[in-house]
Each structure stands twice: as C-alpha cells, then as structure tokens.
JSON list of C-alpha atoms in Angstrom, two decimals:
[
{"chain": "A", "resi": 1, "resn": "UNK", "atom": "CA", "xyz": [145.33, 11.89, 116.29]},
{"chain": "A", "resi": 2, "resn": "UNK", "atom": "CA", "xyz": [148.06, 9.13, 117.39]},
{"chain": "A", "resi": 3, "resn": "UNK", "atom": "CA", "xyz": [146.90, 5.69, 117.25]},
{"chain": "A", "resi": 4, "resn": "UNK", "atom": "CA", "xyz": [147.62, 4.50, 120.91]},
{"chain": "A", "resi": 5, "resn": "UNK", "atom": "CA", "xyz": [147.60, 0.99, 122.48]},
{"chain": "A", "resi": 6, "resn": "UNK", "atom": "CA", "xyz": [148.46, -0.12, 126.10]},
{"chain": "A", "resi": 7, "resn": "UNK", "atom": "CA", "xyz": [149.35, -3.86, 126.22]},
{"chain": "A", "resi": 8, "resn": "UNK", "atom": "CA", "xyz": [148.67, -5.90, 129.19]},
{"chain": "A", "resi": 9, "resn": "UNK", "atom": "CA", "xyz": [146.90, -2.66, 130.46]},
{"chain": "A", "resi": 10, "resn": "UNK", "atom": "CA", "xyz": [145.18, -4.18, 133.72]},
{"chain": "A", "resi": 11, "resn": "UNK", "atom": "CA", "xyz": [142.64, -1.45, 134.60]},
{"chain": "A", "resi": 12, "resn": "UNK", "atom": "CA", "xyz": [145.16, 1.10, 132.77]},
{"chain": "A", "resi": 13, "resn": "UNK", "atom": "CA", "xyz": [145.56, 3.25, 135.73]},
{"chain": "A", "resi": 14, "resn": "UNK", "atom": "CA", "xyz": [148.14, 5.36, 134.21]},
{"chain": "A", "resi": 15, "resn": "UNK", "atom": "CA", "xyz": [147.36, 5.35, 130.51]},
{"chain": "A", "resi": 16, "resn": "UNK", "atom": "CA", "xyz": [143.57, 5.48, 131.12]},
{"chain": "A", "resi": 17, "resn": "UNK", "atom": "CA", "xyz": [143.89, 9.05, 132.49]},
{"chain": "A", "resi": 18, "resn": "UNK", "atom": "CA", "xyz": [146.21, 10.24, 129.41]},
{"chain": "A", "resi": 19, "resn": "UNK", "atom": "CA", "xyz": [144.69, 12.71, 126.99]},
{"chain": "A", "resi": 20, "resn": "UNK", "atom": "CA", "xyz": [144.85, 10.48, 123.99]},
{"chain": "A", "resi": 21, "resn": "UNK", "atom": "CA", "xyz": [141.78, 10.93, 121.66]},
{"chain": "A", "resi": 22, "resn": "UNK", "atom": "CA", "xyz": [141.86, 7.19, 120.38]},
{"chain": "A", "resi": 23, "resn": "UNK", "atom": "CA", "xyz": [143.03, 4.54, 122.79]},
{"chain": "A", "resi": 24, "resn": "UNK", "atom": "CA", "xyz": [143.02, 0.91, 122.72]},
{"chain": "A", "resi": 25, "resn": "UNK", "atom": "CA", "xyz": [143.75, -1.48, 125.35]},
{"chain": "A", "resi": 26, "resn": "UNK", "atom": "CA", "xyz": [144.73, -5.30, 125.37]},
{"chain": "A", "resi": 27, "resn": "UNK", "atom": "CA", "xyz": [144.61, -7.60, 128.26]},
{"chain": "A", "resi": 28, "resn": "UNK", "atom": "CA", "xyz": [143.83, -11.28, 128.88]},
{"chain": "A", "resi": 29, "resn": "UNK", "atom": "CA", "xyz": [141.48, -10.31, 131.83]},
{"chain": "A", "resi": 30, "resn": "UNK", "atom": "CA", "xyz": [138.22, -8.51, 131.12]},
{"chain": "A", "resi": 31, "resn": "UNK", "atom": "CA", "xyz": [137.96, -5.68, 133.92]},
{"chain": "A", "resi": 32, "resn": "UNK", "atom": "CA", "xyz": [136.66, -2.04, 134.00]},
{"chain": "A", "resi": 33, "resn": "UNK", "atom": "CA", "xyz": [139.23, 0.60, 132.52]},
{"chain": "A", "resi": 34, "resn": "UNK", "atom": "CA", "xyz": [140.18, 3.88, 134.47]},
{"chain": "A", "resi": 35, "resn": "UNK", "atom": "CA", "xyz": [139.20, 6.55, 132.19]},
{"chain": "A", "resi": 36, "resn": "UNK", "atom": "CA", "xyz": [137.29, 4.35, 129.53]},
{"chain": "A", "resi": 37, "resn": "UNK", "atom": "CA", "xyz": [138.42, 3.16, 125.92]},
{"chain": "A", "resi": 38, "resn": "UNK", "atom": "CA", "xyz": [138.38, 0.18, 123.91]},
{"chain": "A", "resi": 39, "resn": "UNK", "atom": "CA", "xyz": [139.21, -3.31, 125.69]},
{"chain": "A", "resi": 40, "resn": "UNK", "atom": "CA", "xyz": [140.21, -6.11, 123.57]},
{"chain": "A", "resi": 41, "resn": "UNK", "atom": "CA", "xyz": [140.33, -9.33, 125.92]},
{"chain": "A", "resi": 42, "resn": "UNK", "atom": "CA", "xyz": [142.88, -11.50, 124.27]},
{"chain": "A", "resi": 43, "resn": "UNK", "atom": "CA", "xyz": [146.40, -12.71, 124.85]},
{"chain": "A", "resi": 44, "resn": "UNK", "atom": "CA", "xyz": [148.91, -9.84, 123.55]},
{"chain": "A", "resi": 45, "resn": "UNK", "atom": "CA", "xyz": [151.08, -12.08, 121.53]},
{"chain": "A", "resi": 46, "resn": "UNK", "atom": "CA", "xyz": [147.85, -13.70, 119.55]},
{"chain": "A", "resi": 47, "resn": "UNK", "atom": "CA", "xyz": [146.71, -10.17, 119.07]},
{"chain": "A", "resi": 48, "resn": "UNK", "atom": "CA", "xyz": [149.96, -8.74, 117.73]},
{"chain": "A", "resi": 49, "resn": "UNK", "atom": "CA", "xyz": [150.18, -11.60, 115.50]},
{"chain": "A", "resi": 50, "resn": "UNK", "atom": "CA", "xyz": [147.12, -11.20, 113.88]},
{"chain": "A", "resi": 51, "resn": "UNK", "atom": "CA", "xyz": [146.93, -7.44, 113.95]},
{"chain": "A", "resi": 52, "resn": "UNK", "atom": "CA", "xyz": [146.41, -5.62, 110.50]},
{"chain": "A", "resi": 53, "resn": "UNK", "atom": "CA", "xyz": [145.22, -2.41, 111.56]},
{"chain": "A", "resi": 54, "resn": "UNK", "atom": "CA", "xyz": [147.38, 1.06, 111.39]},
{"chain": "A", "resi": 55, "resn": "UNK", "atom": "CA", "xyz": [150.90, 1.15, 112.92]},
{"chain": "A", "resi": 56, "resn": "UNK", "atom": "CA", "xyz": [150.73, 2.52, 116.42]},
{"chain": "A", "resi": 57, "resn": "UNK", "atom": "CA", "xyz": [152.24, 5.97, 117.22]},
{"chain": "A", "resi": 58, "resn": "UNK", "atom": "CA", "xyz": [152.35, 5.26, 120.78]},
{"chain": "A", "resi": 59, "resn": "UNK", "atom": "CA", "xyz": [152.85, 1.61, 122.41]},
{"chain": "A", "resi": 60, "resn": "UNK", "atom": "CA", "xyz": [152.55, 1.44, 126.26]},
{"chain": "A", "resi": 61, "resn": "UNK", "atom": "CA", "xyz": [153.07, -1.52, 128.55]},
{"chain": "A", "resi": 62, "resn": "UNK", "atom": "CA", "xyz": [153.87, -1.06, 132.08]},
{"chain": "A", "resi": 63, "resn": "UNK", "atom": "CA", "xyz": [154.67, -3.68, 134.72]},
{"chain": "A", "resi": 64, "resn": "UNK", "atom": "CA", "xyz": [154.33, -6.51, 132.49]},
{"chain": "A", "resi": 65, "resn": "UNK", "atom": "CA", "xyz": [157.60, -7.89, 131.06]},
{"chain": "A", "resi": 66, "resn": "UNK", "atom": "CA", "xyz": [158.17, -9.86, 134.15]},
{"chain": "A", "resi": 67, "resn": "UNK", "atom": "CA", "xyz": [155.13, -12.01, 133.40]},
{"chain": "A", "resi": 68, "resn": "UNK", "atom": "CA", "xyz": [156.43, -13.49, 130.41]},
{"chain": "A", "resi": 69, "resn": "UNK", "atom": "CA", "xyz": [158.60, -16.27, 130.09]},
{"chain": "A", "resi": 70, "resn": "UNK", "atom": "CA", "xyz": [161.94, -15.26, 128.35]},
{"chain": "A", "resi": 71, "resn": "UNK", "atom": "CA", "xyz": [161.03, -16.65, 125.00]},
{"chain": "A", "resi": 72, "resn": "UNK", "atom": "CA", "xyz": [157.65, -15.07, 125.00]},
{"chain": "A", "resi": 73, "resn": "UNK", "atom": "CA", "xyz": [158.98, -11.64, 126.18]},
{"chain": "A", "resi": 74, "resn": "UNK", "atom": "CA", "xyz": [161.39, -11.50, 123.25]},
{"chain": "A", "resi": 75, "resn": "UNK", "atom": "CA", "xyz": [158.37, -12.41, 120.79]},
{"chain": "A", "resi": 76, "resn": "UNK", "atom": "CA", "xyz": [156.26, -9.83, 122.42]},
{"chain": "A", "resi": 77, "resn": "UNK", "atom": "CA", "xyz": [158.76, -7.01, 122.35]},
{"chain": "A", "resi": 78, "resn": "UNK", "atom": "CA", "xyz": [159.72, -7.79, 118.68]},
{"chain": "A", "resi": 79, "resn": "UNK", "atom": "CA", "xyz": [156.13, -7.75, 117.53]},
{"chain": "A", "resi": 80, "resn": "UNK", "atom": "CA", "xyz": [155.37, -4.72, 119.31]},
{"chain": "A", "resi": 81, "resn": "UNK", "atom": "CA", "xyz": [158.29, -2.86, 117.92]},
{"chain": "A", "resi": 82, "resn": "UNK", "atom": "CA", "xyz": [157.39, -3.92, 114.51]},
{"chain": "A", "resi": 83, "resn": "UNK", "atom": "CA", "xyz": [153.91, -2.50, 114.81]},
{"chain": "A", "resi": 84, "resn": "UNK", "atom": "CA", "xyz": [154.94, 0.90, 116.49]},
{"chain": "A", "resi": 85, "resn": "UNK", "atom": "CA", "xyz": [156.33, 3.94, 114.55]},
{"chain": "A", "resi": 86, "resn": "UNK", "atom": "CA", "xyz": [159.89, 4.58, 115.26]}
]
C-alpha cells in the first residue's frame, strides 16, 4: 500500500476522502480530519527535517504554498521532494 502524506492538511477535505490505506496528515493546527487518519501537529518543515520513516509514495499539499515566505517555500518543496518517490 502506498505511504501517503498530506502536508498543511487543514481538515483534509480532499485527501481525507481518498481511498488510501495508510494516510498521515501534518498541520500546525490540531483539528478534526475529514475521513479520519493520523494527524501530526507540527510545523511541516520541522517535521520533514527530522523525518526518518519510509519514503512517501504520494505527497499532497493543496492550497498551502502561498502561506510560506519565499525562503521557507523553497525549503519545504525541496524537503518534500527529497522524501517522496519520483
């Protein structure tokens, strides 16, 4: 089954409904998720910098990039890319 993660997920209104067996969600705000799943309440850059688990098969981040400062946006995108299968 694919290792799936949603960064800056909010309530995960789209990905929460997708039929992935294993879903992980990361957001800096603790809130209920649509469709359930594992929520990690943490800054996504800090999470990725310290992540040592399996490489993600599917990484999702919708409506988020505009919330980052330019420097942090590049850091986030590079970290997510490095931890996701091509």
